[in-house]
Amino acid sequence: MDTIQKMLLEQVADLHAIPEGAYNIRTNGESTARNSTEHIEIVSKSEVSGIDIKIKPGTKNESVHIPVVLSQSGMEEMVYNDFYIGDDCDVTIIAGCGIHNEGDSDSRHDGIHRFFIGRNAHVKYIEKHYGSGDGRGGRIMNPQTEVELGEGSLAEMEMVQIKGVDSTVRTTKASLSEGAKLVVTERLMTHGEQKAESQFDVNLDGEDSSANIISRAVARDRSVQIFKSVINGNAKCSGHTECDAIIMDNANISAIPEITANNPDAALIHEAAIGKIAGEQIIKLMTLGLTEKEAEEEIVNGFLK
Amino acid sequence: MDTIQKMLLEQVADLHAIPEGAYNIRTNGESTARNSTEHIEIVSKSEVSGIDIKIKPGTKNESVHIPVVLSQSGMEEMVYNDFYIGDDCDVTIIAGCGIHNEGDSDSRHDGIHRFFIGRNAHVKYIEKHYGSGDGRGGRIMNPQTEVELGEGSLAEMEMVQIKGVDSTVRTTKASLSEGAKLVVTERLMTHGEQKAESQFDVNLDGEDSSANIISRAVARDRSVQIFKSVINGNAKCSGHTECDAIIMDNANISAIPEITANNPDAALIHEAAIGKIAGEQIIKLMTLGLTEKEAEEEIVNGFLK
């Protein structure tokens, strides 16, 4: 693994060395390192590109790292990863994709992740996307995430697009059984001419299921962002979606949440706010000795933390 | 004017007698009474059904009543009313439509209202829709409202669908110049098998323009409601949209607001909440001697007031 690949790995998975536990590292379209454990088995798919991650019921306090790095310009791939998480598990999954493109051709990673979460299981999922390189070729990532939450299960998903991704269409679909809970935190920053679209579709099917979708976004320069979030309350349930966005320079941001109550015991709320950084916040930091630019940076970093 | 027509007039325009000021009363497709005043001229359109209402600049504290009643089953009409409101006016416009249908055929009123509001003018607009009658024929109303707000003008619009309207598609479009302000309060109740769709499209084009769209809705029985609200911030402006809905019985409600900032100085917010009446609210009123049904009624009336 070369220096660039190591840098990408650090950005998307905070990895400085081979991780503990189960892992699969994918580099330029190939599985370059893999480890299964007693409780977590990683197997290549035979028909399509991608892996099955099978986690035995009752597996606790274990983690799976499945980072992807692309450093070869012009590389395009479509990867299918399926996660089978047994009943009563408590596991952490760290995914993420880094693209370094120094060439003129687009590099593109489309990842389709499906999660089948067993009863009373608890999954923490962290996904980071990052792009770098000076090439004119685009760095494109289209993650599709599908989550089926079993009875009483909990999925906490943290999805972050740090910087450098030119174009992304992110779709996340979830269906929740009785007592299941989904918490999604999305943080997105776009700059330059970047485009980002994020769409959530959540079906609260089971009694006492709940979802909380929180998005924080910063759009700079001439970048364009669209946030869509659909929550359907099909049972006694509670759903909340929230989008806070900072607009800067000549950027465009749209927020389009949609809540539908198909059951009289569904309680649904959404909120969204788009605005620029308040002038007094900047002035306050400038009185502490920061330049205007540094003050802005400080506020944006705090907002996305 | 017969008893039913008088009842409709009372419901939609709070009129017990011929109103003061300018008015046009439309009954079963005909202008049955009209009065212009020194400052407010009402003229029939020649090409299509409808009227032009011309209000001279500087007209203050005057009102226009333009109620519509339909009591003949199977009657369908499309009416175009244009309001030309001069600079510096301060006027109240009371519209409204009542349909009484005792027959088997649908009765339908489509009203297209256009407002051209002059500089620094202040317009208060009140529109009530009401249906009655035991016929199997539908009572259908599709109001289309278009508003152009001149510099520094203010439009306060109160739009109410009281009861008895089987099907409605309500669209309201507005564009705002510099310093203009739009405040819309919509109150909607559906019951039985009724369907209601309400769509707002607001363009905040002028610097320091602002819009506040507030919707309160109650859906009972098996009725279906969709609320859509689009606010585009195209300049330094502020926009707020809010939808609060009570769901009862087997009703369905969707809220789909959309805010788009096309300018870094646009500040946009939306909020929506759908839920049923809180149990403790009902119990509180029941301890005061109300039955459960009366308590519900009390809460719904308060919510829609």
Coordinates of C-alpha atoms in Angstrom, one line a residue:
Chain A
M1 CA 0.0 0.0 0.0
D2 CA 1.5 3.3 -1.1
T3 CA 1.5 6.7 0.7
I4 CA -1.6 8.0 -1.0
Q5 CA -3.6 4.9 -0.2
K6 CA -2.4 5.0 3.4
M7 CA -3.5 8.7 3.6
L8 CA -7.0 7.8 2.2
L9 CA -7.3 5.0 4.7
E10 CA -6.5 7.3 7.5
Q11 CA -9.1 9.8 6.3
V12 CA -12.0 7.4 5.8
A13 CA -11.4 4.9 8.6
D14 CA -9.0 6.6 11.1
L15 CA -6.7 3.6 10.4
H16 CA -2.9 3.9 10.8
A17 CA -2.3 0.2 10.9
I18 CA -4.1 -3.0 10.2
P19 CA -7.3 -2.9 12.4
E20 CA -8.2 -5.3 15.1
G21 CA -11.1 -7.6 14.6
A22 CA -12.7 -8.4 11.3
Y23 CA -11.8 -6.4 8.3
N24 CA -11.8 -6.2 4.5
I25 CA -9.7 -3.6 2.8
R26 CA -10.5 -2.9 -0.9
T27 CA -7.9 -1.2 -3.0
N28 CA -8.5 -0.2 -6.6
G29 CA -11.2 -2.8 -7.1
E30 CA -9.5 -5.7 -5.3
S31 CA -9.7 -7.1 -1.8
T32 CA -6.1 -6.5 -0.6
A33 CA -6.5 -7.6 3.0
R34 CA -9.1 -9.6 4.9
N35 CA -9.7 -11.1 8.3
S36 CA -12.6 -13.0 9.6
T37 CA -13.0 -13.8 13.3
E38 CA -14.7 -16.5 15.4
H39 CA -17.9 -14.5 15.3
I40 CA -17.6 -12.4 12.2
E41 CA -17.2 -14.1 8.8
I42 CA -16.4 -12.1 5.6
V43 CA -17.0 -13.9 2.3
S44 CA -16.7 -12.7 -1.2
K45 CA -19.8 -12.6 -3.3
S46 CA -19.7 -14.9 -6.4
E47 CA -22.0 -13.2 -8.8
V48 CA -21.2 -9.6 -8.3
S49 CA -18.4 -7.5 -6.7
G50 CA -18.7 -7.2 -3.0
I51 CA -18.8 -9.2 0.3
D52 CA -21.2 -10.8 2.7
I53 CA -20.5 -9.9 6.4
K54 CA -22.1 -12.5 8.6
I55 CA -22.2 -11.7 12.3
K56 CA -23.2 -14.5 14.7
P57 CA -26.1 -13.9 17.1
G58 CA -24.9 -12.6 20.5
T59 CA -21.6 -11.1 19.2
K60 CA -20.8 -8.3 21.6
N61 CA -18.2 -5.4 21.5
E62 CA -16.6 -6.5 18.2
S63 CA -15.9 -4.3 15.2
V64 CA -15.7 -4.7 11.4
H65 CA -13.7 -2.4 9.2
I66 CA -14.4 -2.4 5.5
P67 CA -12.7 0.7 3.9
V68 CA -12.4 1.2 0.2
V69 CA -9.7 3.3 -1.5
L70 CA -9.4 4.2 -5.1
S71 CA -6.2 5.9 -6.2
Q72 CA -6.2 4.9 -9.9
S73 CA -7.7 7.6 -12.1
G74 CA -10.6 6.5 -14.3
M75 CA -11.6 3.5 -12.1
E76 CA -15.3 2.9 -11.8
E77 CA -16.8 0.2 -9.6
M78 CA -20.1 -1.0 -8.3
V79 CA -19.9 -2.9 -5.0
Y80 CA -22.5 -4.9 -3.1
N81 CA -22.0 -5.4 0.6
D82 CA -24.6 -7.3 2.7
F83 CA -24.5 -7.3 6.5
Y84 CA -26.3 -10.1 8.3
I85 CA -26.3 -9.1 12.0
G86 CA -27.7 -11.8 14.3
D87 CA -30.0 -11.3 17.2
D88 CA -28.7 -9.7 20.4
C89 CA -25.4 -8.5 18.7
D90 CA -23.7 -5.3 19.8
V91 CA -21.2 -4.4 17.0
T92 CA -19.5 -1.4 15.3
I93 CA -19.1 -1.3 11.6
I94 CA -16.7 1.2 10.0
A95 CA -17.1 1.7 6.3
G96 CA -15.8 4.6 4.2
C97 CA -14.5 5.4 0.8
G98 CA -11.6 7.6 -0.3
I99 CA -10.9 8.5 -3.9
H100 CA -7.6 10.1 -5.0
N101 CA -7.8 11.3 -8.6
E102 CA -4.9 12.9 -10.3
G103 CA -6.0 12.1 -13.8
D104 CA -8.5 13.4 -16.4
S105 CA -11.0 10.6 -16.2
D106 CA -13.7 10.3 -13.6
S107 CA -13.2 7.9 -10.7
R108 CA -16.4 6.5 -9.3
H109 CA -17.5 4.2 -6.5
D110 CA -21.1 3.1 -6.1
G111 CA -21.6 1.1 -2.9
I112 CA -24.8 -0.7 -2.2
H113 CA -25.0 -1.7 1.5
R114 CA -27.8 -3.8 2.8
F115 CA -28.3 -4.4 6.5
F116 CA -30.4 -7.2 8.0
I117 CA -30.4 -6.5 11.7
G118 CA -31.7 -9.2 14.0
R119 CA -33.9 -8.8 17.1
N120 CA -32.6 -6.6 19.9
A121 CA -29.3 -6.1 18.1
H122 CA -27.4 -2.9 18.4
V123 CA -25.4 -1.7 15.4
K124 CA -23.2 1.4 15.2
Y125 CA -22.3 2.2 11.6
I126 CA -19.8 4.9 10.6
E127 CA -19.2 5.9 7.0
K128 CA -16.9 8.6 5.8
H129 CA -16.4 9.8 2.3
Y130 CA -13.3 11.7 1.2
G131 CA -11.8 12.9 -2.1
S132 CA -8.4 14.3 -3.0
G133 CA -6.0 14.8 -5.9
D134 CA -5.6 17.6 -8.4
G135 CA -6.9 15.8 -11.6
R136 CA -9.6 17.2 -13.7
G137 CA -11.4 13.9 -13.5
G138 CA -14.4 13.8 -11.1
R139 CA -14.4 12.0 -7.8
I140 CA -17.9 10.5 -7.6
M141 CA -19.5 8.4 -4.9
N142 CA -23.1 7.1 -4.8
P143 CA -23.8 5.2 -1.7
Q144 CA -27.1 3.3 -1.4
T145 CA -27.9 2.0 2.0
E146 CA -30.8 -0.2 2.9
V147 CA -31.6 -1.2 6.4
E148 CA -34.1 -3.7 7.8
L149 CA -34.4 -3.3 11.5
G150 CA -35.7 -6.3 13.5
E151 CA -37.8 -6.1 16.6
G152 CA -36.3 -4.1 19.4
S153 CA -33.1 -3.4 17.4
L154 CA -31.2 -0.1 17.3
A155 CA -29.1 1.2 14.4
E156 CA -27.0 4.4 14.9
M157 CA -25.6 5.6 11.7
E158 CA -23.1 8.3 11.2
M159 CA -22.6 9.3 7.6
V160 CA -20.0 11.9 6.8
Q161 CA -18.8 13.5 3.6
I162 CA -15.7 15.4 4.7
K163 CA -14.5 17.0 1.5
G164 CA -13.3 16.5 -2.1
V165 CA -16.3 14.6 -3.4
D166 CA -17.5 16.2 -6.7
S167 CA -20.8 14.5 -7.1
T168 CA -22.8 12.3 -4.8
V169 CA -26.3 10.9 -4.7
R170 CA -26.8 9.3 -1.3
T171 CA -29.9 7.2 -0.8
T172 CA -30.8 5.6 2.5
K173 CA -33.9 3.4 3.0
A174 CA -35.0 1.9 6.2
S175 CA -37.9 -0.2 7.5
L176 CA -38.5 -0.7 11.2
S177 CA -40.2 -3.5 13.0
E178 CA -41.8 -3.3 16.4
G179 CA -39.8 -1.3 19.0
A180 CA -36.9 -0.7 16.6
K181 CA -35.0 2.5 16.6
L182 CA -33.0 4.3 13.9
V183 CA -30.8 7.3 14.6
V184 CA -29.0 8.8 11.6
T185 CA -26.6 11.7 11.8
E186 CA -25.4 13.0 8.4
R187 CA -22.8 15.7 7.9
L188 CA -22.1 17.0 4.5
M189 CA -19.8 19.7 3.2
T190 CA -19.6 20.8 -0.4
H191 CA -17.3 23.3 -2.0
G192 CA -16.2 24.4 -5.5
E193 CA -18.7 23.2 -8.1
Q194 CA -19.7 20.1 -6.2
K195 CA -23.2 18.6 -6.1
A196 CA -24.6 16.5 -3.3
E197 CA -28.1 15.0 -3.1
S198 CA -29.2 13.1 0.0
Q199 CA -32.4 11.2 0.2
F200 CA -33.9 9.3 3.1
D201 CA -36.9 7.0 3.0
V202 CA -38.0 5.6 6.3
N203 CA -40.9 3.4 7.0
L204 CA -42.0 3.2 10.6
D205 CA -43.9 -0.1 10.2
G206 CA -43.8 -1.6 13.7
E207 CA -45.6 -0.4 16.8
D208 CA -43.4 1.8 19.0
S209 CA -40.7 2.1 16.3
S210 CA -38.9 5.5 16.1
A211 CA -36.5 7.3 13.8
N212 CA -34.5 10.4 14.2
I213 CA -32.8 11.8 11.1
I214 CA -30.4 14.7 11.6
S215 CA -28.6 16.4 8.8
R216 CA -26.0 19.2 9.1
A217 CA -24.8 20.7 5.9
V218 CA -22.4 23.4 4.8
A219 CA -22.4 24.5 1.2
R220 CA -19.6 26.8 0.0
D221 CA -18.6 28.4 -3.3
R222 CA -21.0 27.5 -6.1
S223 CA -21.8 24.1 -4.7
V224 CA -25.4 22.7 -4.8
Q225 CA -27.1 20.5 -2.1
I226 CA -30.5 18.9 -2.0
F227 CA -31.7 17.2 1.1
K228 CA -34.8 15.0 0.9
S229 CA -36.2 13.0 3.8
V230 CA -39.4 11.0 3.7
I231 CA -40.8 9.5 6.9
N232 CA -43.9 7.4 6.8
G233 CA -45.7 6.6 10.1
N234 CA -47.5 3.4 9.4
A235 CA -48.1 2.4 13.1
K236 CA -48.0 3.9 16.5
C237 CA -44.6 5.4 16.2
S238 CA -42.5 8.6 16.4
G239 CA -40.4 10.2 13.8
H240 CA -38.3 13.3 13.7
T241 CA -36.3 14.8 10.9
E242 CA -34.1 17.8 11.1
C243 CA -31.9 19.6 8.6
D244 CA -29.7 22.5 9.5
A245 CA -27.7 24.1 6.8
I246 CA -25.2 26.9 6.5
I247 CA -25.1 28.6 3.1
M248 CA -21.9 30.5 2.0
D249 CA -20.7 32.3 -1.0
N250 CA -22.9 31.5 -4.1
A251 CA -24.0 28.1 -3.0
N252 CA -27.6 26.7 -3.3
I253 CA -29.3 24.5 -0.7
S254 CA -32.8 22.9 -0.8
A255 CA -34.4 21.0 2.1
I256 CA -37.5 18.9 1.2
P257 CA -38.7 16.8 4.1
E258 CA -41.9 14.8 3.8
I259 CA -43.8 13.4 6.7
T260 CA -46.9 11.2 6.2
A261 CA -49.1 9.9 9.0
N262 CA -50.9 6.8 7.8
N263 CA -51.9 5.9 11.4
P264 CA -53.6 8.2 14.0
D265 CA -51.0 7.2 16.6
A266 CA -48.1 8.3 14.5
A267 CA -46.4 11.4 15.8
L268 CA -44.1 13.0 13.3
I269 CA -42.1 16.2 13.3
H270 CA -39.7 17.9 10.9
E271 CA -37.7 21.0 11.1
A272 CA -35.3 22.7 8.8
A273 CA -33.4 25.9 8.7
I274 CA -31.1 27.3 6.1
G275 CA -29.1 30.5 6.7
K276 CA -25.7 32.0 6.7
I277 CA -23.3 32.3 9.7
A278 CA -24.6 35.0 12.0
G279 CA -22.4 38.2 11.7
E280 CA -22.1 38.6 15.5
Q281 CA -20.7 35.0 15.8
I282 CA -17.9 36.0 13.4
I283 CA -17.2 39.4 15.2
K284 CA -17.1 37.6 18.6
L285 CA -14.3 35.3 17.4
M286 CA -12.5 38.1 15.6
T287 CA -12.3 40.0 18.9
L288 CA -10.4 37.0 20.2
G289 CA -7.8 37.5 17.5
L290 CA -9.0 35.4 14.7
T291 CA -9.2 36.7 11.1
E292 CA -12.6 36.7 9.5
K293 CA -11.6 33.6 7.5
E294 CA -10.3 31.7 10.6
A295 CA -13.5 32.7 12.5
E296 CA -15.7 31.2 9.7
E297 CA -13.6 28.1 9.6
E298 CA -13.9 27.7 13.3
I299 CA -17.7 28.0 13.2
V300 CA -18.1 25.6 10.3
N301 CA -15.9 23.0 12.0
G302 CA -17.9 23.3 15.2
F303 CA -21.2 23.0 13.3
L304 CA -20.1 19.8 11.5
K305 CA -18.6 18.2 14.6
Chain B
M1 CA -82.3 34.9 -2.5
D2 CA -83.7 31.8 -0.8
T3 CA -83.1 30.5 2.7
I4 CA -80.3 28.1 1.6
Q5 CA -78.5 30.8 -0.3
K6 CA -78.8 33.2 2.7
M7 CA -77.3 30.4 5.0
L8 CA -74.4 29.9 2.6
L9 CA -73.7 33.6 2.5
E10 CA -73.7 33.8 6.3
Q11 CA -71.2 30.9 6.4
V12 CA -68.7 32.1 3.9
A13 CA -68.9 35.9 4.4
D14 CA -70.6 36.4 7.7
L15 CA -73.2 38.4 5.8
H16 CA -76.7 38.8 7.2
A17 CA -77.7 41.7 4.9
I18 CA -76.3 43.5 1.9
P19 CA -72.8 44.5 2.9
E20 CA -71.5 48.0 3.1
G21 CA -68.9 49.3 0.6
A22 CA -68.2 47.5 -2.7
Y23 CA -69.6 44.1 -3.4
N24 CA -70.4 41.5 -6.0
I25 CA -72.6 38.5 -5.0
R26 CA -72.6 35.6 -7.4
T27 CA -75.4 33.1 -7.2
N28 CA -75.6 30.0 -9.3
G29 CA -73.3 31.4 -12.0
E30 CA -74.8 34.9 -12.2
S31 CA -73.9 38.3 -10.6
T32 CA -77.1 38.9 -8.6
A33 CA -76.0 42.0 -6.8
R34 CA -73.2 44.5 -7.3
N35 CA -72.1 47.8 -6.0
S36 CA -69.1 49.9 -6.9
T37 CA -68.0 52.8 -4.8
E38 CA -66.1 56.0 -5.5
H39 CA -62.8 54.3 -5.0
I40 CA -63.6 50.7 -5.8
E41 CA -64.8 49.7 -9.2
I42 CA -66.2 46.3 -10.1
V43 CA -66.5 45.4 -13.8
S44 CA -67.5 42.1 -15.4
K45 CA -64.9 40.5 -17.6
S46 CA -65.9 40.2 -21.3
E47 CA -64.0 37.1 -22.5
V48 CA -64.4 34.9 -19.5
S49 CA -66.6 34.5 -16.4
G50 CA -65.5 36.8 -13.6
I51 CA -64.8 40.3 -12.5
D52 CA -62.1 42.9 -12.3
I53 CA -61.9 44.8 -9.0
K54 CA -60.0 48.0 -9.4
I55 CA -59.1 49.8 -6.2
K56 CA -57.8 53.4 -6.6
P57 CA -54.4 54.3 -5.1
G58 CA -54.6 55.6 -1.6
T59 CA -58.0 54.0 -0.8
K60 CA -58.1 53.4 3.0
N61 CA -60.3 51.5 5.3
E62 CA -62.7 50.2 2.7
S63 CA -63.8 46.7 2.0
V64 CA -64.9 44.5 -0.9
H65 CA -67.2 41.5 -0.5
I66 CA -67.3 39.0 -3.4
P67 CA -69.0 35.9 -2.1
V68 CA -70.1 33.0 -4.4
V69 CA -73.0 30.7 -3.6
L70 CA -74.0 27.6 -5.6
S71 CA -77.2 25.9 -4.6
Q72 CA -78.1 24.2 -7.9
S73 CA -76.9 20.6 -8.0
G74 CA -74.6 19.7 -11.0
M75 CA -73.5 23.3 -11.6
E76 CA -69.8 23.7 -12.6
E77 CA -68.1 27.0 -13.1
M78 CA -64.7 28.5 -13.7
V79 CA -64.4 32.1 -12.5
Y80 CA -61.6 34.6 -13.0
N81 CA -61.3 37.5 -10.6
D82 CA -58.5 40.0 -10.8
F83 CA -57.7 42.5 -8.1
Y84 CA -55.8 45.6 -9.0
I85 CA -54.9 47.3 -5.8
G86 CA -53.3 50.8 -6.1
D87 CA -50.3 52.1 -4.3
D88 CA -50.8 53.0 -0.6
C89 CA -54.2 51.3 -0.2
D90 CA -55.4 49.8 3.0
V91 CA -58.3 47.5 2.2
T92 CA -60.1 44.3 3.2
I93 CA -61.3 41.8 0.7
I94 CA -63.8 39.1 1.8
A95 CA -64.2 36.3 -0.7
G96 CA -65.6 32.8 -0.1
C97 CA -67.6 30.1 -1.7
G98 CA -70.5 28.1 -0.4
I99 CA -71.9 25.0 -2.2
H100 CA -75.2 23.4 -1.2
N101 CA -75.7 20.1 -3.1
E102 CA -78.8 18.0 -2.6
G103 CA -78.5 16.2 -5.9
D104 CA -76.6 13.3 -7.5
S105 CA -74.4 15.4 -9.8
D106 CA -71.1 17.1 -8.7
S107 CA -71.2 20.8 -8.1
R108 CA -67.9 22.5 -8.7
H109 CA -66.5 26.0 -8.4
D110 CA -63.0 26.8 -9.7
G111 CA -61.9 30.3 -8.8
I112 CA -58.8 31.9 -10.1
H113 CA -57.9 35.0 -8.1
R114 CA -55.1 37.2 -9.2
F115 CA -53.8 40.1 -7.0
F116 CA -51.7 42.9 -8.3
I117 CA -50.7 44.8 -5.2
G118 CA -49.2 48.3 -5.5
R119 CA -46.4 49.8 -3.5
N120 CA -46.8 50.1 0.2
A121 CA -50.4 48.8 0.0
H122 CA -51.9 46.7 2.7
V123 CA -54.4 44.1 1.8
K124 CA -56.3 41.8 4.2
Y125 CA -57.9 38.9 2.3
I126 CA -60.3 36.5 3.9
E127 CA -61.6 33.4 2.1
K128 CA -63.9 30.8 3.5
H129 CA -65.1 27.6 1.8
Y130 CA -68.1 25.7 3.0
G131 CA -70.2 22.9 1.7
S132 CA -73.6 21.5 2.8
G133 CA -76.5 19.4 1.5
D134 CA -77.3 15.6 1.6
G135 CA -76.9 14.9 -2.1
R136 CA -74.6 12.2 -3.3
G137 CA -73.1 14.6 -5.7
G138 CA -69.7 16.1 -4.7
R139 CA -69.0 19.6 -3.5
I140 CA -65.8 20.5 -5.2
M141 CA -63.8 23.7 -4.9
N142 CA -60.4 24.4 -6.5
P143 CA -59.1 27.9 -5.6
Q144 CA -56.1 29.2 -7.4
T145 CA -54.6 32.3 -6.0
E146 CA -51.8 34.3 -7.5
V147 CA -50.3 37.3 -5.7
E148 CA -47.8 39.8 -6.9
L149 CA -46.7 42.0 -4.1
G150 CA -45.2 45.4 -4.9
E151 CA -42.4 47.1 -3.1
G152 CA -43.1 47.5 0.6
S153 CA -46.6 46.0 0.4
L154 CA -48.2 43.7 2.9
A155 CA -50.7 40.9 2.2
E156 CA -52.4 39.1 5.0
M157 CA -54.4 36.2 3.8
E158 CA -56.7 34.0 5.8
M159 CA -57.9 31.0 4.0
V160 CA -60.4 28.7 5.7
Q161 CA -62.1 25.5 4.6
I162 CA -64.7 25.1 7.4
K163 CA -66.5 21.8 6.4
G164 CA -68.4 20.0 3.8
V165 CA -66.0 20.3 0.9
D166 CA -65.5 16.8 -0.7
S167 CA -62.5 17.6 -2.8
T168 CA -60.2 20.5 -3.1
V169 CA -56.9 21.3 -4.7
R170 CA -55.8 24.7 -3.4
T171 CA -52.8 26.4 -5.1
T172 CA -51.4 29.7 -3.9
K173 CA -48.5 31.4 -5.8
A174 CA -46.8 34.6 -4.7
S175 CA -43.9 36.7 -5.8
L176 CA -42.5 39.4 -3.5
S177 CA -40.7 42.6 -4.4
E178 CA -38.3 44.5 -2.2
G179 CA -39.6 44.9 1.3
A180 CA -42.9 43.1 0.6
K181 CA -44.4 40.9 3.3
L182 CA -46.8 38.0 2.9
V183 CA -48.6 36.3 5.9
V184 CA -50.8 33.4 5.1
T185 CA -52.9 31.5 7.7
E186 CA -54.6 28.4 6.3
R187 CA -57.1 26.4 8.3
L188 CA -58.4 23.2 6.9
M189 CA -60.8 20.5 8.3
T190 CA -61.7 17.4 6.4
H191 CA -64.0 14.6 7.3
G192 CA -65.8 11.5 5.8
E193 CA -64.0 10.5 2.6
Q194 CA -62.9 14.1 1.8
K195 CA -59.6 14.9 0.0
A196 CA -57.7 18.2 0.3
E197 CA -54.5 19.2 -1.2
S198 CA -52.9 22.6 -0.6
Q199 CA -49.9 23.8 -2.4
F200 CA -48.0 27.1 -1.8
D201 CA -45.2 28.4 -4.1
V202 CA -43.6 31.5 -2.8
N203 CA -40.7 33.4 -4.5
L204 CA -38.9 35.9 -2.3
D205 CA -37.4 37.9 -5.1
G206 CA -36.9 41.3 -3.5
E207 CA -34.4 42.3 -0.9
D208 CA -35.8 42.3 2.6
S209 CA -39.0 40.5 1.5
S210 CA -40.5 38.0 3.9
A211 CA -43.1 35.3 4.0
N212 CA -44.8 33.4 6.8
I213 CA -47.0 30.5 5.8
I214 CA -48.9 28.9 8.6
S215 CA -51.2 25.9 8.1
R216 CA -53.4 24.3 10.7
A217 CA -55.2 21.1 9.7
V218 CA -57.5 18.6 11.2
A219 CA -58.2 15.3 9.3
R220 CA -61.0 13.1 10.6
D221 CA -62.6 9.8 9.6
R222 CA -61.0 8.5 6.4
S223 CA -60.1 11.8 4.9
V224 CA -56.8 12.5 3.2
Q225 CA -54.8 15.7 3.3
I226 CA -51.6 16.8 1.6
F227 CA -49.8 20.0 2.4
K228 CA -47.0 21.2 0.1
S229 CA -45.2 24.5 0.6
V230 CA -42.3 25.7 -1.5
I231 CA -40.4 28.8 -0.5
N232 CA -37.5 30.1 -2.7
G233 CA -35.2 32.6 -1.2
N234 CA -33.8 34.5 -4.2
A235 CA -32.5 37.5 -2.3
K236 CA -31.7 38.7 1.2
C237 CA -35.0 37.6 2.7
S238 CA -36.6 35.6 5.4
G239 CA -39.2 32.8 5.0
H240 CA -40.9 30.6 7.4
T241 CA -43.4 27.8 6.8
E242 CA -45.2 25.8 9.5
C243 CA -47.7 23.0 9.3
D244 CA -49.4 21.7 12.4
A245 CA -51.9 18.9 11.9
I246 CA -54.2 16.8 14.1
I247 CA -54.9 13.3 12.8
M248 CA -58.0 11.5 14.0
D249 CA -59.8 8.2 13.2
N250 CA -58.4 6.6 10.0
A251 CA -57.3 9.8 8.3
N252 CA -54.0 10.3 6.4
I253 CA -51.9 13.5 6.4
S254 CA -48.7 14.4 4.5
A255 CA -46.7 17.5 5.0
I256 CA -44.1 18.3 2.3
P257 CA -42.5 21.7 2.7
E258 CA -39.5 22.7 0.5
I259 CA -37.2 25.5 1.2
T260 CA -34.5 26.5 -1.2
A261 CA -31.9 29.2 -0.6
N262 CA -30.6 30.6 -3.9
N263 CA -28.9 33.5 -2.1
P264 CA -26.5 33.3 0.8
D265 CA -28.5 36.0 2.6
A266 CA -31.7 34.0 2.5
A267 CA -32.8 32.8 5.9
L268 CA -35.4 30.0 5.6
I269 CA -37.1 27.9 8.2
H270 CA -39.8 25.3 8.1
E271 CA -41.5 23.2 10.8
A272 CA -44.2 20.6 10.7
A273 CA -45.8 18.3 13.2
I274 CA -48.5 15.7 12.8
G275 CA -50.0 13.9 15.7
K276 CA -53.2 13.1 17.5
I277 CA -54.8 15.0 20.4
A278 CA -52.8 14.3 23.5
G279 CA -54.7 12.0 25.9
E280 CA -54.1 14.3 28.9
Q281 CA -55.8 17.2 27.2
I282 CA -59.0 15.2 26.7
I283 CA -58.9 13.8 30.3
K284 CA -58.5 17.4 31.6
L285 CA -61.6 18.6 29.8
M286 CA -63.5 15.4 30.9
T287 CA -62.8 16.2 34.5
L288 CA -64.6 19.5 33.9
G289 CA -67.7 17.6 32.9
L290 CA -67.4 17.2 29.1
T291 CA -67.9 13.8 27.4
E292 CA -64.9 12.5 25.4
K293 CA -66.5 13.6 22.2
E294 CA -67.3 17.1 23.5
A295 CA -63.7 17.4 24.7
E296 CA -62.3 16.4 21.3
E297 CA -64.6 18.9 19.6
E298 CA -63.5 21.7 22.0
I299 CA -59.8 21.0 21.3
V300 CA -60.3 20.9 17.5
N301 CA -62.2 24.1 17.6
G302 CA -59.6 25.8 19.6
F303 CA -56.8 24.5 17.4
L304 CA -58.6 25.8 14.2
K305 CA -59.5 29.2 15.7

